[in-house]
PDB file of C-alpha atoms in Angstrom:
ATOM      1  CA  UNK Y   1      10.122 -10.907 -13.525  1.00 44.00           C
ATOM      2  CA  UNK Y   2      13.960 -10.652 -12.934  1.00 44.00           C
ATOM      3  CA  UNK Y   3      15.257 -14.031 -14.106  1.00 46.00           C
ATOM      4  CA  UNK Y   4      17.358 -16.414 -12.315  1.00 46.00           C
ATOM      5  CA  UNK Y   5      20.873 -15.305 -14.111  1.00 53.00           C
ATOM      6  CA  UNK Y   6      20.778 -11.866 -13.117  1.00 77.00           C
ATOM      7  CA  UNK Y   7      20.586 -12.863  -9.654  1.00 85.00           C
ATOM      8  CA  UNK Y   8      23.586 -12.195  -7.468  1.00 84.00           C
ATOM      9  CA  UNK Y   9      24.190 -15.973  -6.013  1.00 81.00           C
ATOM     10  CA  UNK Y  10      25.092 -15.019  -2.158  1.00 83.00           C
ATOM     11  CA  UNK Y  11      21.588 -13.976  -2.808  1.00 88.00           C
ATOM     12  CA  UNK Y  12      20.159 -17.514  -2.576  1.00 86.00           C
ATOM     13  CA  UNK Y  13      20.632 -18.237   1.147  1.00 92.00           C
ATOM     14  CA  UNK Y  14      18.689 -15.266   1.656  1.00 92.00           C
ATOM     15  CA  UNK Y  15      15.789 -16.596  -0.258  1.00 91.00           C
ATOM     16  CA  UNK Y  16      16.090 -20.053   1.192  1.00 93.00           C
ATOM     17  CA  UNK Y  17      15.970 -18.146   4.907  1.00 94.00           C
ATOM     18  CA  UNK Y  18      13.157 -16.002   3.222  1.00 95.00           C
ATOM     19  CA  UNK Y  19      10.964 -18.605   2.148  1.00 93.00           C
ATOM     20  CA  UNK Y  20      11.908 -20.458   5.831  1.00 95.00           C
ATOM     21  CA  UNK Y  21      11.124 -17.983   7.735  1.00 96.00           C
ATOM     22  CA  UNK Y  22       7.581 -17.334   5.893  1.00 97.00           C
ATOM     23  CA  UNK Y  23       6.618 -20.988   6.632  1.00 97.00           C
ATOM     24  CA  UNK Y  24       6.385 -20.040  10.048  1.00 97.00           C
ATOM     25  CA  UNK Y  25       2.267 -19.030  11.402  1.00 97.00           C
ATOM     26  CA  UNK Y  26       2.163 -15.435  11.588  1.00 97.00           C
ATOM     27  CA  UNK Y  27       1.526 -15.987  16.123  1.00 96.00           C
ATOM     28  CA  UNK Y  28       5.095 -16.783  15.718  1.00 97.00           C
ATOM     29  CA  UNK Y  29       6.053 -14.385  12.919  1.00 98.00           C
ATOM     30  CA  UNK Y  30       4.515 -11.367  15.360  1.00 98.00           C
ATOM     31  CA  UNK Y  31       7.261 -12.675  18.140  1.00 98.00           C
ATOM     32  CA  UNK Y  32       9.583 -11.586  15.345  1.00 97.00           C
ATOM     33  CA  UNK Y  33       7.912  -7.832  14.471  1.00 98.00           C
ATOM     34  CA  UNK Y  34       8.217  -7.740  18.703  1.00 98.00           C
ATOM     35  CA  UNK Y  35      11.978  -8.100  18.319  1.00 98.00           C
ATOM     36  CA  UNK Y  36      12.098  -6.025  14.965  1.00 97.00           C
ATOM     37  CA  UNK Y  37       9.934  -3.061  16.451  1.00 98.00           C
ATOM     38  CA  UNK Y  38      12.760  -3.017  19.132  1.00 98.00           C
ATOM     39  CA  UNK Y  39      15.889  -3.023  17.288  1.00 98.00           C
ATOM     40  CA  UNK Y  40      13.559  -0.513  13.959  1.00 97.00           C
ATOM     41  CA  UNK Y  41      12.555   1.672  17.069  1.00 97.00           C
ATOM     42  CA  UNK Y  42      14.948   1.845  19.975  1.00 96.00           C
ATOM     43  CA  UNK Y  43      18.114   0.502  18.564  1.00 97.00           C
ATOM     44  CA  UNK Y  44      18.234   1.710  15.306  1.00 96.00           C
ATOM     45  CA  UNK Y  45      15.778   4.520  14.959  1.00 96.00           C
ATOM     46  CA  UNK Y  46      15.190   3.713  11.509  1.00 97.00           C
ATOM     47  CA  UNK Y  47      14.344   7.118   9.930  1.00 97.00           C
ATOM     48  CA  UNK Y  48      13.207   8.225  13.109  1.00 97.00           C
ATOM     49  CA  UNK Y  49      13.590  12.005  12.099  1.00 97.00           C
ATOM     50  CA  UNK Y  50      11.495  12.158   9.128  1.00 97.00           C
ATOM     51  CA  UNK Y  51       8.961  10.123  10.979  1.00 98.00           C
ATOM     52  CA  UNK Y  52       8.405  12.172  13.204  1.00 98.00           C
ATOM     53  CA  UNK Y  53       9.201  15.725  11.366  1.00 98.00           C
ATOM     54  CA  UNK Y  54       5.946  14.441   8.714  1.00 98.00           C
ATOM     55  CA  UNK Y  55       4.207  13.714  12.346  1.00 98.00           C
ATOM     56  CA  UNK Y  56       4.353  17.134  13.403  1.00 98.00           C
ATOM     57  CA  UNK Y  57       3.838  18.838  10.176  1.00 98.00           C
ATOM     58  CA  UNK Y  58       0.777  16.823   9.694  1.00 98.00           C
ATOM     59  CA  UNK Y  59      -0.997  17.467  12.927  1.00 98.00           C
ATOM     60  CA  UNK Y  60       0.608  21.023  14.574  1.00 97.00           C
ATOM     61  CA  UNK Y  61      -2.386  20.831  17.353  1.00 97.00           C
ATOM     62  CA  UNK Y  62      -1.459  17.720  18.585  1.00 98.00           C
ATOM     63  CA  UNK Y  63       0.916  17.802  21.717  1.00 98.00           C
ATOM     64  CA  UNK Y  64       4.467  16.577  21.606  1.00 98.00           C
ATOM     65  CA  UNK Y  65       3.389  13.852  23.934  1.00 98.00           C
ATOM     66  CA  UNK Y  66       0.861  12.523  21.229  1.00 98.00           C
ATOM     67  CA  UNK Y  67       3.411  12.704  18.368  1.00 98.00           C
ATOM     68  CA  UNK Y  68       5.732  10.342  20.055  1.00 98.00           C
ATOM     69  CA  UNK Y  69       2.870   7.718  21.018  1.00 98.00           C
ATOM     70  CA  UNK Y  70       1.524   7.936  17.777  1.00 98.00           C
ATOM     71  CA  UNK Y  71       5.246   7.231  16.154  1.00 98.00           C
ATOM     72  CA  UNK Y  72       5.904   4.257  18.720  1.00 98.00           C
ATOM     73  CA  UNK Y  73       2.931   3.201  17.411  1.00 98.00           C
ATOM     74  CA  UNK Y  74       2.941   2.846  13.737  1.00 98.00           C
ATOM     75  CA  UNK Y  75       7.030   1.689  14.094  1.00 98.00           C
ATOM     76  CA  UNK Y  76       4.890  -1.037  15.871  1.00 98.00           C
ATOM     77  CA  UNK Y  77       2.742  -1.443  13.179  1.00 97.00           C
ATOM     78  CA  UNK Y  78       5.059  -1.279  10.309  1.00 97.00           C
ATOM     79  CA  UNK Y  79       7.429  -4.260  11.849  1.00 98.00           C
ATOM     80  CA  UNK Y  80       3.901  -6.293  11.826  1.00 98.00           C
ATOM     81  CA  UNK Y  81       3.881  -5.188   8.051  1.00 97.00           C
ATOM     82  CA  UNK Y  82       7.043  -6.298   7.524  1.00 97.00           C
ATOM     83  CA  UNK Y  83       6.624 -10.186   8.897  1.00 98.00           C
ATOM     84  CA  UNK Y  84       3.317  -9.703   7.248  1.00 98.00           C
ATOM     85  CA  UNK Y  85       4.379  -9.258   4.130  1.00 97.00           C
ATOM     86  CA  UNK Y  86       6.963 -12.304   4.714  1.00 97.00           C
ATOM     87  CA  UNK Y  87       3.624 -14.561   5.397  1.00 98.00           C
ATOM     88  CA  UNK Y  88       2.298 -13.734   1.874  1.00 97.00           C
ATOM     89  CA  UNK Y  89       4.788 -15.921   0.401  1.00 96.00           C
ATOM     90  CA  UNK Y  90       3.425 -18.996   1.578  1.00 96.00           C
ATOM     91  CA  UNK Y  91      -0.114 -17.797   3.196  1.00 97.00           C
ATOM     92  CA  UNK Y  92      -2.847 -19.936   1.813  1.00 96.00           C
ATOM     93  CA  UNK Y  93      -6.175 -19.295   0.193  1.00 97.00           C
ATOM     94  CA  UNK Y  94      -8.298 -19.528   3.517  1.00 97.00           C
ATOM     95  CA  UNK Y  95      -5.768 -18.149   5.365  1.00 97.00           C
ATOM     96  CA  UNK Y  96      -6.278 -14.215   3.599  1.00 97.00           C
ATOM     97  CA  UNK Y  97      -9.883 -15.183   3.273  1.00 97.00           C
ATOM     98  CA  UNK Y  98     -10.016 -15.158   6.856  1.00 97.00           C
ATOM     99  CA  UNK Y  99      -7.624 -12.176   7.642  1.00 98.00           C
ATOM    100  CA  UNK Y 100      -9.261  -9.853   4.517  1.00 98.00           C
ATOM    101  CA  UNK Y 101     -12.760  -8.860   4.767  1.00 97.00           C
ATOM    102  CA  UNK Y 102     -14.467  -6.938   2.059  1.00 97.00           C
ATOM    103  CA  UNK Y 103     -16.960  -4.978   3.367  1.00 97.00           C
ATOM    104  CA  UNK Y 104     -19.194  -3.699   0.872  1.00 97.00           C
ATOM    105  CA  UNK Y 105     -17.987  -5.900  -2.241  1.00 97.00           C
ATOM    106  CA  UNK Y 106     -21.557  -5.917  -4.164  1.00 97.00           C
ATOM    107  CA  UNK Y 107     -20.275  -1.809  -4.734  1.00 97.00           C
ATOM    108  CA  UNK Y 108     -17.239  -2.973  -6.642  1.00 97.00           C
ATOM    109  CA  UNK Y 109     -19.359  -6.233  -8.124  1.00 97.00           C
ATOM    110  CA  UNK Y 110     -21.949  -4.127  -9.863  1.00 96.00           C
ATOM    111  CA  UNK Y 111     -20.130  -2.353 -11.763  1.00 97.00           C
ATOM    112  CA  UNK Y 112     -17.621  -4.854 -13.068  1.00 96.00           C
ATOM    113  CA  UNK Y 113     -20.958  -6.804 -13.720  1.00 94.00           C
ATOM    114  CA  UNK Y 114     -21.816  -3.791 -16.239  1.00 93.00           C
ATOM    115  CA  UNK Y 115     -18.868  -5.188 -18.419  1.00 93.00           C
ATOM    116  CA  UNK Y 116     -16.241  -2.398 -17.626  1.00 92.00           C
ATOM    117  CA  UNK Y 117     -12.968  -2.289 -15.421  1.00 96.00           C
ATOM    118  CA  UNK Y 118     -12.847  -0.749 -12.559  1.00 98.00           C
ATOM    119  CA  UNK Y 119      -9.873   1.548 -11.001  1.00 98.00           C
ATOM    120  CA  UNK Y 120      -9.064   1.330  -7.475  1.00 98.00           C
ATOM    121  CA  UNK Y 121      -7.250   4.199  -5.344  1.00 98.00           C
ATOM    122  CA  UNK Y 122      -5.509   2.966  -2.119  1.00 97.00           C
ATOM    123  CA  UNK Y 123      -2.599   4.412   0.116  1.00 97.00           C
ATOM    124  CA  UNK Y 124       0.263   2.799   1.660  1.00 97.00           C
ATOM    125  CA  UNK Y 125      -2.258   2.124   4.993  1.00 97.00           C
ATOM    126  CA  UNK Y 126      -2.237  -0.709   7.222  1.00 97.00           C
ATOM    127  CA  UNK Y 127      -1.122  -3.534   5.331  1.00 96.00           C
ATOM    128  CA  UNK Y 128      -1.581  -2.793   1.775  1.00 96.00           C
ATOM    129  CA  UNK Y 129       0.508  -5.693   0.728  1.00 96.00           C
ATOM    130  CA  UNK Y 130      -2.486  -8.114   1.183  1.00 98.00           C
ATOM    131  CA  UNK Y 131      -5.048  -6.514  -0.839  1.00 97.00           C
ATOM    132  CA  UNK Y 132      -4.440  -7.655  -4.266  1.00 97.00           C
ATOM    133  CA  UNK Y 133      -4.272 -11.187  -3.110  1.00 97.00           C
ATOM    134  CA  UNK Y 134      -7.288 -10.854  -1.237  1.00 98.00           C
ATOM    135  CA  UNK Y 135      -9.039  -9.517  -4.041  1.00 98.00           C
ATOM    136  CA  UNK Y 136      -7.451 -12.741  -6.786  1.00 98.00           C
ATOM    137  CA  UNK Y 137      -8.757 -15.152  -4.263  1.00 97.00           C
ATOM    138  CA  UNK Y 138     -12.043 -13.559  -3.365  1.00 97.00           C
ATOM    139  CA  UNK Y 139     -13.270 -12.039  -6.288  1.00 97.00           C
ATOM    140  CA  UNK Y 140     -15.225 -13.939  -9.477  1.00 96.00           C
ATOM    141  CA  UNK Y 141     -13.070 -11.618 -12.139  1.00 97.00           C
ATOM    142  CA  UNK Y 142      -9.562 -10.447 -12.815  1.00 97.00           C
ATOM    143  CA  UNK Y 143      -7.803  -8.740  -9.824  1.00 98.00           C
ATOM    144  CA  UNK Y 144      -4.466  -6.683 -11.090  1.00 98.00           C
ATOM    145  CA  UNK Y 145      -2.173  -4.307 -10.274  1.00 98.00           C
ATOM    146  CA  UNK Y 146       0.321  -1.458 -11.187  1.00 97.00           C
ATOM    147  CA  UNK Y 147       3.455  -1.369  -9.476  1.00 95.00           C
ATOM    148  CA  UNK Y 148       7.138  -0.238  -9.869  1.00 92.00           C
ATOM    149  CA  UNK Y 149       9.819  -2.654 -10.320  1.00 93.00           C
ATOM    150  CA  UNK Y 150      12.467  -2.658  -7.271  1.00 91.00           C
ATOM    151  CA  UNK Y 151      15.713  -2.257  -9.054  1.00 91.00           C
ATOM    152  CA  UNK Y 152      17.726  -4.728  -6.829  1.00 93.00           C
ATOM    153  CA  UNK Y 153      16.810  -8.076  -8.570  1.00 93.00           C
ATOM    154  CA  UNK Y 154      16.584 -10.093  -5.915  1.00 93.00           C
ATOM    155  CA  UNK Y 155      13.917  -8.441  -4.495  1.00 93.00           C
ATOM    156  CA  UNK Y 156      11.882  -7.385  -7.437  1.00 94.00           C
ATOM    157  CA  UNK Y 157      11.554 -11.610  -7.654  1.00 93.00           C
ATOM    158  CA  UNK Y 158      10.915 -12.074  -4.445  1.00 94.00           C
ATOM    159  CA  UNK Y 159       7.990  -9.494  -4.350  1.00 95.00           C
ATOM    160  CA  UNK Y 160       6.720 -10.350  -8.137  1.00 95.00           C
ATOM    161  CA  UNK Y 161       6.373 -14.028  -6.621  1.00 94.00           C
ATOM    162  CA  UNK Y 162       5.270 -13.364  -3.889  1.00 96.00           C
ATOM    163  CA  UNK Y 163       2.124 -10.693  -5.062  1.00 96.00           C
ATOM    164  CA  UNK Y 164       1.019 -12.514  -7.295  1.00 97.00           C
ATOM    165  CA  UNK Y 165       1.377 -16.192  -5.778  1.00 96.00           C
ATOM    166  CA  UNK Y 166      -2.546 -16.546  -5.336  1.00 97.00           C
ATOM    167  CA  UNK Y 167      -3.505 -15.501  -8.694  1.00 97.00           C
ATOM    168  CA  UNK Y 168      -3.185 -11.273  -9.015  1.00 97.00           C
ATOM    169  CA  UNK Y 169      -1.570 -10.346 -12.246  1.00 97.00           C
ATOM    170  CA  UNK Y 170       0.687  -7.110 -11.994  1.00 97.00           C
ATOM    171  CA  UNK Y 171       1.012  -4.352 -14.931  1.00 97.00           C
ATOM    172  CA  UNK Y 172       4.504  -2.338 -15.138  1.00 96.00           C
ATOM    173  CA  UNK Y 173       3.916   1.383 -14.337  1.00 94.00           C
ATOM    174  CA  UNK Y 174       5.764   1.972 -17.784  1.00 94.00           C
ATOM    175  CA  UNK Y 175       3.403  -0.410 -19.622  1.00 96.00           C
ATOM    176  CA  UNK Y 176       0.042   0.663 -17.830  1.00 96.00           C
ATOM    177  CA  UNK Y 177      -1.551   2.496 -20.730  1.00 96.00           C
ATOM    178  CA  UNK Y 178      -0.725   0.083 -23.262  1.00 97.00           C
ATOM    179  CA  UNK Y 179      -2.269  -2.676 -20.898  1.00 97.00           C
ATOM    180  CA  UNK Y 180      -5.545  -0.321 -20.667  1.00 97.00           C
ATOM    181  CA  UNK Y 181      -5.674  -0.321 -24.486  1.00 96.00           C
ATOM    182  CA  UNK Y 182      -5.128  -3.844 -25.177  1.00 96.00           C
ATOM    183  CA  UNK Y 183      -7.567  -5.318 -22.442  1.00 95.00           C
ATOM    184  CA  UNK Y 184     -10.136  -2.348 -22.313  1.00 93.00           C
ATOM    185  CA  UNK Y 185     -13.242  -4.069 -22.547  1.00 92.00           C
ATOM    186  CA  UNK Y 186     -12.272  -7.031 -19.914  1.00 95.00           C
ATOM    187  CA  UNK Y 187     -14.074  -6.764 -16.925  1.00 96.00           C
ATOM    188  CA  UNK Y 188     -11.225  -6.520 -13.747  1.00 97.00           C
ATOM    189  CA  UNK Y 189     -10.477  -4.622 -10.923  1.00 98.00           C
ATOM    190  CA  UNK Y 190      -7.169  -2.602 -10.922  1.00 98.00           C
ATOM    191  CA  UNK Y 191      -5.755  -1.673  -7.737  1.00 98.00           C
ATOM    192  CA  UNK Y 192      -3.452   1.125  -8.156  1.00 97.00           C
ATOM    193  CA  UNK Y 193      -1.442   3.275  -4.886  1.00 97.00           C
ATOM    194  CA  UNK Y 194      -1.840   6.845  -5.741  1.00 96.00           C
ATOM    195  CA  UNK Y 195      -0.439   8.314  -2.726  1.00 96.00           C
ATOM    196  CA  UNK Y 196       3.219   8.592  -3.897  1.00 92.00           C
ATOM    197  CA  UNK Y 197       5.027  11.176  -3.921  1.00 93.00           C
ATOM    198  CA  UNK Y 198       5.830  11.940  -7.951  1.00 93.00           C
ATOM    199  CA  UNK Y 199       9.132  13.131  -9.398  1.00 91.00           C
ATOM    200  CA  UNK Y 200       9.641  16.685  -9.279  1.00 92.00           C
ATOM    201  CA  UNK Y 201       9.321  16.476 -13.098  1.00 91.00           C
ATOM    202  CA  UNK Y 202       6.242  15.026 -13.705  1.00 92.00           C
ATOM    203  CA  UNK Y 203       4.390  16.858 -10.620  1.00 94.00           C
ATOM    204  CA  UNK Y 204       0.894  18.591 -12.396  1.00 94.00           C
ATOM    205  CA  UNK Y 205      -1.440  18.269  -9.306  1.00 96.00           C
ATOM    206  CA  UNK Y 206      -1.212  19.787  -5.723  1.00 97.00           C
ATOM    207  CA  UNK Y 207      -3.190  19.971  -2.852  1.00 97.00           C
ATOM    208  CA  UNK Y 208      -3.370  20.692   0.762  1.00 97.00           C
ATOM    209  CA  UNK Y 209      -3.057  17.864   2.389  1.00 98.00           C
ATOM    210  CA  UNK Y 210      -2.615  17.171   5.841  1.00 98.00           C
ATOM    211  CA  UNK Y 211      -1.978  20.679   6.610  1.00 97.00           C
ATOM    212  CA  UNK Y 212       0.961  20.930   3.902  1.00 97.00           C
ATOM    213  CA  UNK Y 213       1.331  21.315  -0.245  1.00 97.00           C
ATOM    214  CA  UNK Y 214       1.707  17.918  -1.156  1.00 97.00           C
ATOM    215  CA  UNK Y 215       1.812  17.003  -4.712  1.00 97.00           C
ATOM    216  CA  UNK Y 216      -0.138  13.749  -6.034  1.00 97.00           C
ATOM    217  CA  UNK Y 217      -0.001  11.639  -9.176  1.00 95.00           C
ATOM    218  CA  UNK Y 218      -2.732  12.158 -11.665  1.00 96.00           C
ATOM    219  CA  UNK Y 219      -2.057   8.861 -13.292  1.00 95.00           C
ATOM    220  CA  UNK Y 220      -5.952   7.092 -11.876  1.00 97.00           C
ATOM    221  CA  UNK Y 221      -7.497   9.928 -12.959  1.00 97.00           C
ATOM    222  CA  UNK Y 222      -6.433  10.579 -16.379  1.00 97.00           C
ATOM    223  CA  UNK Y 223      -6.692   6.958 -17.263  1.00 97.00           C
ATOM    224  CA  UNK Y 224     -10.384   6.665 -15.660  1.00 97.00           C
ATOM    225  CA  UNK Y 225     -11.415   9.685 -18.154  1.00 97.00           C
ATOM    226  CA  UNK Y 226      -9.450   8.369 -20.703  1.00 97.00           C
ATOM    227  CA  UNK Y 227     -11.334   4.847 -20.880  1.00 97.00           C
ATOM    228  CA  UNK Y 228     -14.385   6.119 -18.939  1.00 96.00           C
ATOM    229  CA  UNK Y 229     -13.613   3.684 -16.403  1.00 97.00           C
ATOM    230  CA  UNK Y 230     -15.300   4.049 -12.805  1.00 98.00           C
ATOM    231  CA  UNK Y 231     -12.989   4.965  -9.543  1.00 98.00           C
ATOM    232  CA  UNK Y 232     -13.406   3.556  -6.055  1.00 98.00           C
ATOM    233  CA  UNK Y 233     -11.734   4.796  -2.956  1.00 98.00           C
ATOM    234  CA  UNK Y 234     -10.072   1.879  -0.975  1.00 98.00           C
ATOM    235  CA  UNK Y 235     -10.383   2.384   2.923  1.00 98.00           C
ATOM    236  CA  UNK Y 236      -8.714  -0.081   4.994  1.00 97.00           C
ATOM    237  CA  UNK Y 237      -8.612  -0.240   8.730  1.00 98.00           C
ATOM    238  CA  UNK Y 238      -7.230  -2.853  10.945  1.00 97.00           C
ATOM    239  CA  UNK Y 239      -9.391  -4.473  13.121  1.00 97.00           C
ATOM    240  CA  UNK Y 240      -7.102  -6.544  14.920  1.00 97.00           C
ATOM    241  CA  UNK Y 241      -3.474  -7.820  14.587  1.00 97.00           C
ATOM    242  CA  UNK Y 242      -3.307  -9.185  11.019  1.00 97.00           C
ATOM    243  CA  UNK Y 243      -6.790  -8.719  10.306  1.00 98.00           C
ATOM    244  CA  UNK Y 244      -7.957  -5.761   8.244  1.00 98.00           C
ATOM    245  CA  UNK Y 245     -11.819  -4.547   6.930  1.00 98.00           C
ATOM    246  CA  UNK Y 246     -11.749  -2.743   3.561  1.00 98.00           C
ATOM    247  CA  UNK Y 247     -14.829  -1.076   2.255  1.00 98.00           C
ATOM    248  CA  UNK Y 248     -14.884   0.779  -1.361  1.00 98.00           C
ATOM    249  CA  UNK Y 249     -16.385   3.931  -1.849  1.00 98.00           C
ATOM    250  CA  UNK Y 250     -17.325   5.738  -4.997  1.00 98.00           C
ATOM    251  CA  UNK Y 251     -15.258   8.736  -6.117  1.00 98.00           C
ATOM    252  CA  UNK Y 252     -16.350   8.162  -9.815  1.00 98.00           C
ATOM    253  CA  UNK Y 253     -18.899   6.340 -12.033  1.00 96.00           C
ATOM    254  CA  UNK Y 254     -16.863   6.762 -15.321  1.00 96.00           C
ATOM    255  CA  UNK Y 255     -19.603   8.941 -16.797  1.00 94.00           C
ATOM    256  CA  UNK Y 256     -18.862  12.453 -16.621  1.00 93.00           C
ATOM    257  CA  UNK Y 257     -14.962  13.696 -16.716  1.00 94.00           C
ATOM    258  CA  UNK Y 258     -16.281  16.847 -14.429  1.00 96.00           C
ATOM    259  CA  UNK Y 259     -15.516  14.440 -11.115  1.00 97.00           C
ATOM    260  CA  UNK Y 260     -12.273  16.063  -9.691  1.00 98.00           C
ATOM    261  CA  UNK Y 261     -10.767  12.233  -8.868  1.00 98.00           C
ATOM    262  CA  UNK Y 262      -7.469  12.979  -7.551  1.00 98.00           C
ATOM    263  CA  UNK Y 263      -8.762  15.951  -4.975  1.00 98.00           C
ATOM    264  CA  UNK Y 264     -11.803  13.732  -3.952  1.00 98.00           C
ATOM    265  CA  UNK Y 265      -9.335  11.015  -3.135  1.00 98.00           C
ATOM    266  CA  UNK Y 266      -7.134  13.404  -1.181  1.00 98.00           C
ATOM    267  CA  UNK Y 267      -9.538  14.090   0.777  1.00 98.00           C
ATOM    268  CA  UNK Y 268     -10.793  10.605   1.553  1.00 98.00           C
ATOM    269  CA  UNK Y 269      -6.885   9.456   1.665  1.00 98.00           C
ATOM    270  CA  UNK Y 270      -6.322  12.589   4.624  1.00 98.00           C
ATOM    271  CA  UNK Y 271     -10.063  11.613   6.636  1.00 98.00           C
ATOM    272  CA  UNK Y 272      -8.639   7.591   6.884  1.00 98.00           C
ATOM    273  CA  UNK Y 273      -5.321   9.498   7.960  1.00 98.00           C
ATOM    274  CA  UNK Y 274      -7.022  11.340  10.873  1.00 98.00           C
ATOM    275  CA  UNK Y 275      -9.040   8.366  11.781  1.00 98.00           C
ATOM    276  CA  UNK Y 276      -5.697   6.073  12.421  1.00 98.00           C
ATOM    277  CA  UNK Y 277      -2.770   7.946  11.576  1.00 98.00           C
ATOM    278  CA  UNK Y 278      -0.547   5.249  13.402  1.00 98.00           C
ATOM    279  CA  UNK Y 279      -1.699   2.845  10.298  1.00 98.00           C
ATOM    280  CA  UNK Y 280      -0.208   5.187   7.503  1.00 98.00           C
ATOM    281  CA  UNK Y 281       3.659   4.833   6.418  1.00 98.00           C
ATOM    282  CA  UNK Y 282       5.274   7.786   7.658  1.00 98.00           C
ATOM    283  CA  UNK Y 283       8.549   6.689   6.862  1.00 97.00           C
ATOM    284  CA  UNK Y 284       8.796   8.414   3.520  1.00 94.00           C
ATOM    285  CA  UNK Y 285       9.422  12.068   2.685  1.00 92.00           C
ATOM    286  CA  UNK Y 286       6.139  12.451   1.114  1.00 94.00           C
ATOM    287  CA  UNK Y 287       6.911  16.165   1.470  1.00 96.00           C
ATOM    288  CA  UNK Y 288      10.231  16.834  -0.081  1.00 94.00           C
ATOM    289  CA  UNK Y 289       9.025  18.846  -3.025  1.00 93.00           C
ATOM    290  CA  UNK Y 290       7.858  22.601  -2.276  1.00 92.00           C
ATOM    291  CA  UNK Y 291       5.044  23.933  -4.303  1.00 92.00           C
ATOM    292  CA  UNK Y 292       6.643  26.460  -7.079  1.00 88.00           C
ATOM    293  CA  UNK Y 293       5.384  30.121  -5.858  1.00 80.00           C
ATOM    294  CA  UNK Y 294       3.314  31.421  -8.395  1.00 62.00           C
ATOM    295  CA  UNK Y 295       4.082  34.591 -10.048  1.00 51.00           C
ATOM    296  CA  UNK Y 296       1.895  38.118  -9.597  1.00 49.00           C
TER     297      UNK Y 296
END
């Protein structure tokens, strides 16, 4: 966690209007994504061009016309994120028991009731923000997760706070393996997003995905064969403004290091795509590295 010092202090209004704002219940919040979604999508046009360049790249059969309703749509989408994301900081227990339904949990309950962790793949889909905290307050073991640290301070607290307000514990990226090692044997769930795009220098994996060479992290894999830990896909789908069905599904049991992880959960990651591609964050250059030609 970024301590208090290294905090800017013009910073601190922000928080106070931060914390305000997430006070607020979310019907009232989603008058704000209304306004945000305007200025994002029609004012601004908030990376607008890469949006819409992944779009196209992704699905070439789809008609111009369907590229553009599709972008409106998840711009519409991600502002809801966004004030979404602002609720967590104050959102109560109920309140994401209500709004998070786990679909199939007895999948992900039998084998953490064998007495081993369990590793689960997501995506930046829908609102992956909530997850974790759905999974502290509704599960009866350990829910944690890797991230990345924001470098701006201010934020990294914010976030840190705020994911893991209702109980999730978070691991470092950097200190991951060393967390594995020293908590091995403690039954827990841990949520990791493995659709990001890696640095061009520690790329060891592509794929075609979505139509395009797209390089993945192999970081859930190796560490599931590593520890013999078992993998579960984690689909999410939105079944109505801020309320979201996830349901796990086995990539892995953790006995046999055959089980090609990472491609299985490209292909899951790409079918969820297809199914609601206005629900995925297109706002990234997933796509900026080129796969290195290989060499006759």
């Amino acid at each position: 966690m970024a301590k208090d010092q290294q905090i800017p202090f013009y910073y601190y209004p922000l928080g106070l209007v931060l914390k305000g704002l997430s006070l607020l219940p979310l019907p009232v919040l989603y008058l704000l994504s209304d306004l945000l979604y305007f200025i994002v999508y029609h004012v601004v046009g908030y990376r607008k061009k890469v949006v819409l360049t992944n779009l196209r790249n992704s699905f070439p059969k789809k008609s111009e016309e369907e590229i553009q309703s599709i972008a409106k749509a998840f711009y519409q989408q991600f502002a809801d994120i966004v004030v979404e994301i602002l609720k967590l900081r104050s959102m109560n227990r109920e309140e994401m028991e209500r709004r998070i339904v786990f679909a199939n949990q007895e999948v992900l309950d039998d084998f953490v009731k064998r007495g081993t962790p369990v590793i689960t793949m997501g995506s930046h889909s829908c609102n992956w923000e909530w997850v974790l905290s759905a999974g502290a307050v509704q599960f009866d073991f350990p829910a944690e997760g890797v991230y990345k640290p924001l470098n701006n301070p201010f934020f990294e607290d914010f976030m840190l706070r705020t994911r893991s307000r209702l109980g999730a514990r978070l691991i470092k990226m950097k200190d991951t393996l060393r967390d594995f090692a020293a908590n091995r044997k403690v039954p827990r769930v841990i949520a990791m997003l493995s659709d990001q795009t890696p640095l061009k220098s520690e790329i060891t994996f592509w794929t075609t995905f979505l139509n395009q060479d797209t390089p993945f992290y192999e970081g859930a894999e190796k560490l599931a064969k590593k520890f013999k830990y078992p993998v579960l896909f984690l689909d999410i789908k939105r079944t109505n403004r801020g309320y979201y069905t996830l349901t796990f599904e086995v990539i892995s049991d953790g006995t046999s290091d055959a089980v090609p992880i990472t491609e299985i959960f490209a292909r899951k990651l790409e079918a969820a795509i297809r199914r609601a591609p206005a629900d995925y964050l297109w706002t990234h250059k997933r796509w900026k590295h080129k796969r290195p030609e290989v060499a006759s």
